[in-house]
Amino acid sequence: MIGRLNHVAIAVRDIATASEVYRKTLGVDVSPPEALEEHGVTVVFITLPNTKIELLEPLGGESPIARFLEKNPDGGIHHICYEVDDIAASRDRLVNSGARVLGSGEPKIGAHGKPVLFLHPKDFNGTLIELEQA
Amino acid sequence: MIGRLNHVAIAVRDIATASEVYRKTLGVDVSPPEALEEHGVTVVFITLPNTKIELLEPLGGESPIARFLEKNPDGGIHHICYEVDDIAASRDRLVNSGARVLGSGEPKIGAHGKPVLFLHPKDFNGTLIELEQA
């Protein structure tokens, strides 16, 4: 069912400092920051030859990564995103197998403008998984 | 400097159960478990079209992931591995930039039979990074 690893998302306190770590210390290009107000994050993209790394800084009072950063003050890997061909069919398969989809269970439009769902970490080895219809 | 994302490593308590989650719920092939005694883990590989996911279960009394699982009893993403062309040159660049390499600072032979280094999470946004000479 799942296909490519679309991205690894890393939550950070300060996206400018974190971008410099990737740019200067790890020697890769980092995109300019984009404020995604409807998603509660500011994001930069690091395009590797085979996938992307996204650095996320909280934006606004309701950021979905604020609580994660309270628990992990240095930052850390927040989620991984797998691509699927058909998100509705994937959701049905997951629910039928007993796995929990976060929120209403209906796909929402994610940060890349494509339908996404998040899966309950307790059902997936403590890992927050995003599914994105590729 | 860094190239492809070689793999995402997820620490799990029970590799058989975790493998079934990926096999049945997420619908992908999972390799048979391999005990890597010198690395203190049992591992399975999940080959996605563009990268790999590795599930790691502690093996023996000195497993490098035992403490992580004490702190994260459900499991979780343990590290990400970036490929580099020349691990000695990468190490020198990192050390010159003030970043800390774990252990002696000398590359060791990793689970794939290639030279690897691990970088200090405090210097990389709370993320444990493995570098592997591709």
CSV table of C-alpha atoms in Angstrom, one decimal:
chain,number,residue,atom,x,y,z
A,1,MET,CA,0.0,0.0,0.0
A,2,ILE,CA,2.6,2.6,1.0
A,3,GLY,CA,5.0,3.8,-1.7
A,4,ARG,CA,7.8,6.4,-1.5
A,5,LEU,CA,8.9,8.1,1.7
A,6,ASN,CA,7.8,11.6,0.8
A,7,HIS,CA,9.6,13.4,3.7
A,8,VAL,CA,10.9,13.3,7.2
A,9,ALA,CA,9.7,16.2,9.3
A,10,ILE,CA,11.9,17.5,12.1
A,11,ALA,CA,10.4,19.9,14.7
A,12,VAL,CA,12.8,22.8,15.7
A,13,ARG,CA,12.6,25.7,18.0
A,14,ASP,CA,14.4,28.2,15.7
A,15,ILE,CA,14.2,27.5,12.0
A,16,ALA,CA,16.9,30.0,11.1
A,17,THR,CA,19.5,28.3,13.3
A,18,ALA,CA,18.4,24.9,12.2
A,19,SER,CA,18.6,25.9,8.6
A,20,GLU,CA,22.2,27.0,9.1
A,21,VAL,CA,23.1,23.6,10.6
A,22,TYR,CA,21.9,21.9,7.4
A,23,ARG,CA,23.4,24.6,5.1
A,24,LYS,CA,26.8,25.1,6.7
A,25,THR,CA,27.5,21.9,8.7
A,26,LEU,CA,25.8,19.3,6.5
A,27,GLY,CA,26.4,21.2,3.3
A,28,VAL,CA,23.0,21.2,1.6
A,29,ASP,CA,20.7,23.7,0.1
A,30,VAL,CA,17.8,24.9,2.3
A,31,SER,CA,14.7,26.7,0.8
A,32,PRO,CA,13.6,30.1,2.2
A,33,PRO,CA,11.2,29.7,5.1
A,34,GLU,CA,7.4,29.6,4.3
A,35,ALA,CA,4.8,30.5,6.8
A,36,LEU,CA,1.9,28.1,6.5
A,37,GLU,CA,-0.6,29.7,8.8
A,38,GLU,CA,-3.4,27.2,8.3
A,39,HIS,CA,-1.0,24.4,9.3
A,40,GLY,CA,0.5,26.3,12.3
A,41,VAL,CA,4.1,25.9,11.1
A,42,THR,CA,6.9,27.7,9.3
A,43,VAL,CA,8.7,25.3,7.1
A,44,VAL,CA,11.8,25.0,5.1
A,45,PHE,CA,12.5,22.2,2.6
A,46,ILE,CA,15.8,20.3,2.1
A,47,THR,CA,15.7,18.4,-1.1
A,48,LEU,CA,18.0,15.3,-1.1
A,49,PRO,CA,18.5,13.2,-4.2
A,50,ASN,CA,15.8,10.7,-3.2
A,51,THR,CA,13.5,12.4,-0.7
A,52,LYS,CA,12.9,15.6,1.4
A,53,ILE,CA,13.7,16.7,4.9
A,54,GLU,CA,11.3,19.4,6.3
A,55,LEU,CA,12.2,21.5,9.2
A,56,LEU,CA,9.1,22.8,11.1
A,57,GLU,CA,9.0,25.7,13.6
A,58,PRO,CA,5.7,26.4,15.5
A,59,LEU,CA,3.6,29.3,14.1
A,60,GLY,CA,0.8,30.8,16.2
A,61,GLY,CA,-0.9,29.7,19.4
A,62,GLU,CA,-2.4,26.4,18.1
A,63,SER,CA,0.7,24.9,16.4
A,64,PRO,CA,0.5,21.1,16.2
A,65,ILE,CA,4.2,20.9,17.1
A,66,ALA,CA,4.2,23.1,20.1
A,67,ARG,CA,3.5,20.3,22.6
A,68,PHE,CA,6.1,18.1,20.9
A,69,LEU,CA,8.7,20.8,21.5
A,70,GLU,CA,7.7,21.1,25.2
A,71,LYS,CA,8.5,17.4,25.6
A,72,ASN,CA,11.5,17.6,23.3
A,73,PRO,CA,13.1,21.0,23.9
A,74,ASP,CA,16.1,20.3,21.6
A,75,GLY,CA,13.7,19.4,18.7
A,76,GLY,CA,13.4,16.0,17.1
A,77,ILE,CA,11.9,13.9,14.4
A,78,HIS,CA,8.2,14.7,14.5
A,79,HIS,CA,6.7,12.5,11.7
A,80,ILE,CA,7.5,10.6,8.5
A,81,CYS,CA,5.3,10.8,5.4
A,82,TYR,CA,4.6,7.9,3.1
A,83,GLU,CA,2.9,8.3,-0.3
A,84,VAL,CA,-0.2,6.3,-1.2
A,85,ASP,CA,-2.0,6.2,-4.6
A,86,ASP,CA,-5.6,6.4,-3.2
A,87,ILE,CA,-6.0,7.9,0.2
A,88,ALA,CA,-9.6,7.0,0.7
A,89,ALA,CA,-8.9,3.3,-0.1
A,90,SER,CA,-5.9,3.4,2.2
A,91,ARG,CA,-8.0,4.9,5.0
A,92,ASP,CA,-10.6,2.2,4.6
A,93,ARG,CA,-7.9,-0.5,4.7
A,94,LEU,CA,-6.4,0.9,7.8
A,95,VAL,CA,-9.7,1.3,9.6
A,96,ASN,CA,-10.7,-2.2,8.7
A,97,SER,CA,-7.4,-3.5,10.1
A,98,GLY,CA,-8.2,-1.8,13.4
A,99,ALA,CA,-5.7,1.1,13.1
A,100,ARG,CA,-6.7,4.5,14.2
A,101,VAL,CA,-6.7,7.6,11.9
A,102,LEU,CA,-6.3,10.9,13.8
A,103,GLY,CA,-9.1,13.5,13.7
A,104,SER,CA,-12.3,13.0,11.8
A,105,GLY,CA,-10.8,10.3,9.6
A,106,GLU,CA,-11.5,12.4,6.5
A,107,PRO,CA,-8.4,13.4,4.5
A,108,LYS,CA,-7.5,17.1,4.7
A,109,ILE,CA,-5.4,19.1,2.3
A,110,GLY,CA,-1.9,19.1,3.6
A,111,ALA,CA,1.1,21.4,3.4
A,112,HIS,CA,1.8,20.3,-0.2
A,113,GLY,CA,-1.8,20.9,-1.4
A,114,LYS,CA,-2.5,17.2,-1.5
A,115,PRO,CA,-4.9,15.1,0.6
A,116,VAL,CA,-3.3,13.7,3.8
A,117,LEU,CA,-4.1,11.7,6.9
A,118,PHE,CA,-2.2,11.2,10.1
A,119,LEU,CA,-2.2,7.7,11.8
A,120,HIS,CA,-2.2,7.1,15.6
A,121,PRO,CA,1.4,6.6,16.8
A,122,LYS,CA,0.3,4.0,19.4
A,123,ASP,CA,-0.7,1.7,16.4
A,124,PHE,CA,2.6,2.3,14.5
A,125,ASN,CA,5.5,1.6,16.9
A,126,GLY,CA,5.4,5.1,18.5
A,127,THR,CA,5.8,6.7,15.1
A,128,LEU,CA,3.5,9.5,13.8
A,129,ILE,CA,2.9,8.6,10.2
A,130,GLU,CA,1.4,11.0,7.6
A,131,LEU,CA,-0.1,9.5,4.5
A,132,GLU,CA,-0.1,11.7,1.4
A,133,GLN,CA,-1.9,10.9,-1.8
A,134,ALA,CA,0.9,11.3,-4.3
B,1,MET,CA,28.0,17.2,1.7
B,2,ILE,CA,25.2,14.8,2.6
B,3,GLY,CA,23.6,12.9,-0.2
B,4,ARG,CA,20.7,10.4,-0.2
B,5,LEU,CA,18.7,9.5,2.9
B,6,ASN,CA,19.9,5.9,3.3
B,7,HIS,CA,17.3,4.9,5.9
B,8,VAL,CA,15.1,5.8,8.7
B,9,ALA,CA,15.6,3.6,11.8
B,10,ILE,CA,12.7,2.9,14.1
B,11,ALA,CA,13.3,1.2,17.5
B,12,VAL,CA,10.6,-1.3,18.5
B,13,ARG,CA,10.0,-3.6,21.5
B,14,ASP,CA,8.9,-6.6,19.5
B,15,ILE,CA,10.1,-6.9,15.9
B,16,ALA,CA,7.7,-9.7,15.0
B,17,THR,CA,4.7,-7.5,15.9
B,18,ALA,CA,6.1,-4.4,14.3
B,19,SER,CA,6.9,-6.3,11.1
B,20,GLU,CA,3.2,-7.5,11.0
B,21,VAL,CA,2.1,-3.8,11.2
B,22,TYR,CA,4.2,-2.9,8.2
B,23,ARG,CA,3.3,-6.1,6.3
B,24,LYS,CA,-0.5,-6.3,7.0
B,25,THR,CA,-1.6,-2.8,7.9
B,26,LEU,CA,0.8,-0.8,5.6
B,27,GLY,CA,1.0,-3.4,2.9
B,28,VAL,CA,4.7,-3.7,2.3
B,29,ASP,CA,7.3,-6.5,2.1
B,30,VAL,CA,9.4,-6.9,5.2
B,31,SER,CA,12.7,-8.9,5.2
B,32,PRO,CA,13.2,-11.8,7.6
B,33,PRO,CA,14.8,-10.7,10.9
B,34,GLU,CA,18.6,-10.7,11.1
B,35,ALA,CA,20.4,-10.8,14.4
B,36,LEU,CA,23.4,-8.4,14.3
B,37,GLU,CA,25.1,-9.3,17.6
B,38,GLU,CA,28.1,-7.0,17.2
B,39,HIS,CA,25.6,-4.1,16.8
B,40,GLY,CA,23.2,-5.2,19.6
B,41,VAL,CA,20.1,-5.2,17.5
B,42,THR,CA,17.9,-7.5,15.5
B,43,VAL,CA,16.9,-5.8,12.3
B,44,VAL,CA,14.3,-6.1,9.5
B,45,PHE,CA,14.5,-4.0,6.3
B,46,ILE,CA,11.5,-2.5,4.5
B,47,THR,CA,12.6,-1.4,1.0
B,48,LEU,CA,10.5,1.5,-0.3
B,49,PRO,CA,10.9,2.7,-3.9
B,50,ASN,CA,13.3,5.5,-2.8
B,51,THR,CA,14.8,4.5,0.6
B,52,LYS,CA,14.6,2.0,3.4
B,53,ILE,CA,12.9,1.8,6.7
B,54,GLU,CA,14.7,-0.3,9.3
B,55,LEU,CA,13.0,-1.7,12.4
B,56,LEU,CA,15.4,-2.4,15.3
B,57,GLU,CA,14.8,-4.6,18.4
B,58,PRO,CA,17.3,-4.7,21.2
B,59,LEU,CA,19.6,-7.7,21.2
B,60,GLY,CA,21.7,-8.6,24.3
B,61,GLY,CA,22.5,-6.6,27.4
B,62,GLU,CA,24.4,-3.8,25.8
B,63,SER,CA,22.0,-2.8,23.0
B,64,PRO,CA,22.4,0.8,21.9
B,65,ILE,CA,18.6,1.2,21.7
B,66,ALA,CA,17.7,-0.2,25.1
B,67,ARG,CA,17.8,3.1,26.8
B,68,PHE,CA,15.8,4.8,24.0
B,69,LEU,CA,13.0,2.2,24.5
B,70,GLU,CA,13.0,2.8,28.3
B,71,LYS,CA,12.3,6.5,27.5
B,72,ASN,CA,9.9,5.7,24.6
B,73,PRO,CA,8.1,2.5,25.6
B,74,ASP,CA,5.9,2.4,22.5
B,75,GLY,CA,9.0,2.7,20.3
B,76,GLY,CA,9.9,5.6,18.0
B,77,ILE,CA,12.2,6.9,15.3
B,78,HIS,CA,15.7,6.3,16.6
B,79,HIS,CA,17.9,7.9,13.9
B,80,ILE,CA,18.1,8.9,10.3
B,81,CYS,CA,21.1,8.0,8.0
B,82,TYR,CA,22.5,10.2,5.4
B,83,GLU,CA,25.0,9.0,2.8
B,84,VAL,CA,28.3,10.8,2.2
B,85,ASP,CA,31.0,10.1,-0.4
B,86,ASP,CA,34.0,10.4,1.9
B,87,ILE,CA,33.4,9.8,5.6
B,88,ALA,CA,36.8,10.9,6.7
B,89,ALA,CA,36.5,14.2,4.9
B,90,SER,CA,32.9,14.6,6.2
B,91,ARG,CA,34.1,14.0,9.8
B,92,ASP,CA,36.9,16.6,9.4
B,93,ARG,CA,34.4,19.2,8.1
B,94,LEU,CA,32.0,18.5,10.9
B,95,VAL,CA,34.6,18.7,13.6
B,96,ASN,CA,36.0,21.9,12.1
B,97,SER,CA,32.6,23.4,12.2
B,98,GLY,CA,32.3,22.6,16.0
B,99,ALA,CA,29.8,19.7,15.7
B,100,ARG,CA,30.4,16.7,17.9
B,101,VAL,CA,30.9,13.1,16.5
B,102,LEU,CA,29.9,10.4,19.0
B,103,GLY,CA,32.5,7.9,20.3
B,104,SER,CA,36.1,8.0,19.3
B,105,GLY,CA,35.4,10.1,16.2
B,106,GLU,CA,36.8,7.3,14.0
B,107,PRO,CA,34.4,5.7,11.5
B,108,LYS,CA,33.3,2.1,12.4
B,109,ILE,CA,31.9,-0.6,10.2
B,110,GLY,CA,28.1,-0.3,10.4
B,111,ALA,CA,25.3,-2.8,10.0
B,112,HIS,CA,25.6,-2.6,6.1
B,113,GLY,CA,29.3,-3.4,6.2
B,114,LYS,CA,30.2,0.3,5.3
B,115,PRO,CA,32.0,3.0,7.4
B,116,VAL,CA,29.7,5.0,9.6
B,117,LEU,CA,29.7,7.8,12.2
B,118,PHE,CA,27.0,9.1,14.5
B,119,LEU,CA,26.6,12.8,15.2
B,120,HIS,CA,25.6,14.3,18.6
B,121,PRO,CA,21.8,15.0,18.6
B,122,LYS,CA,22.3,18.2,20.6
B,123,ASP,CA,24.2,19.7,17.6
B,124,PHE,CA,21.5,18.6,15.1
B,125,ASN,CA,18.1,19.7,16.3
B,126,GLY,CA,17.6,16.8,18.7
B,127,THR,CA,18.0,14.3,15.9
B,128,LEU,CA,20.5,11.4,16.0
B,129,ILE,CA,22.2,11.3,12.6
B,130,GLU,CA,24.2,8.5,11.2
B,131,LEU,CA,26.5,9.2,8.2
B,132,GLU,CA,27.3,6.2,6.0
B,133,GLN,CA,30.0,6.2,3.3
B,134,ALA,CA,27.9,5.1,0.3
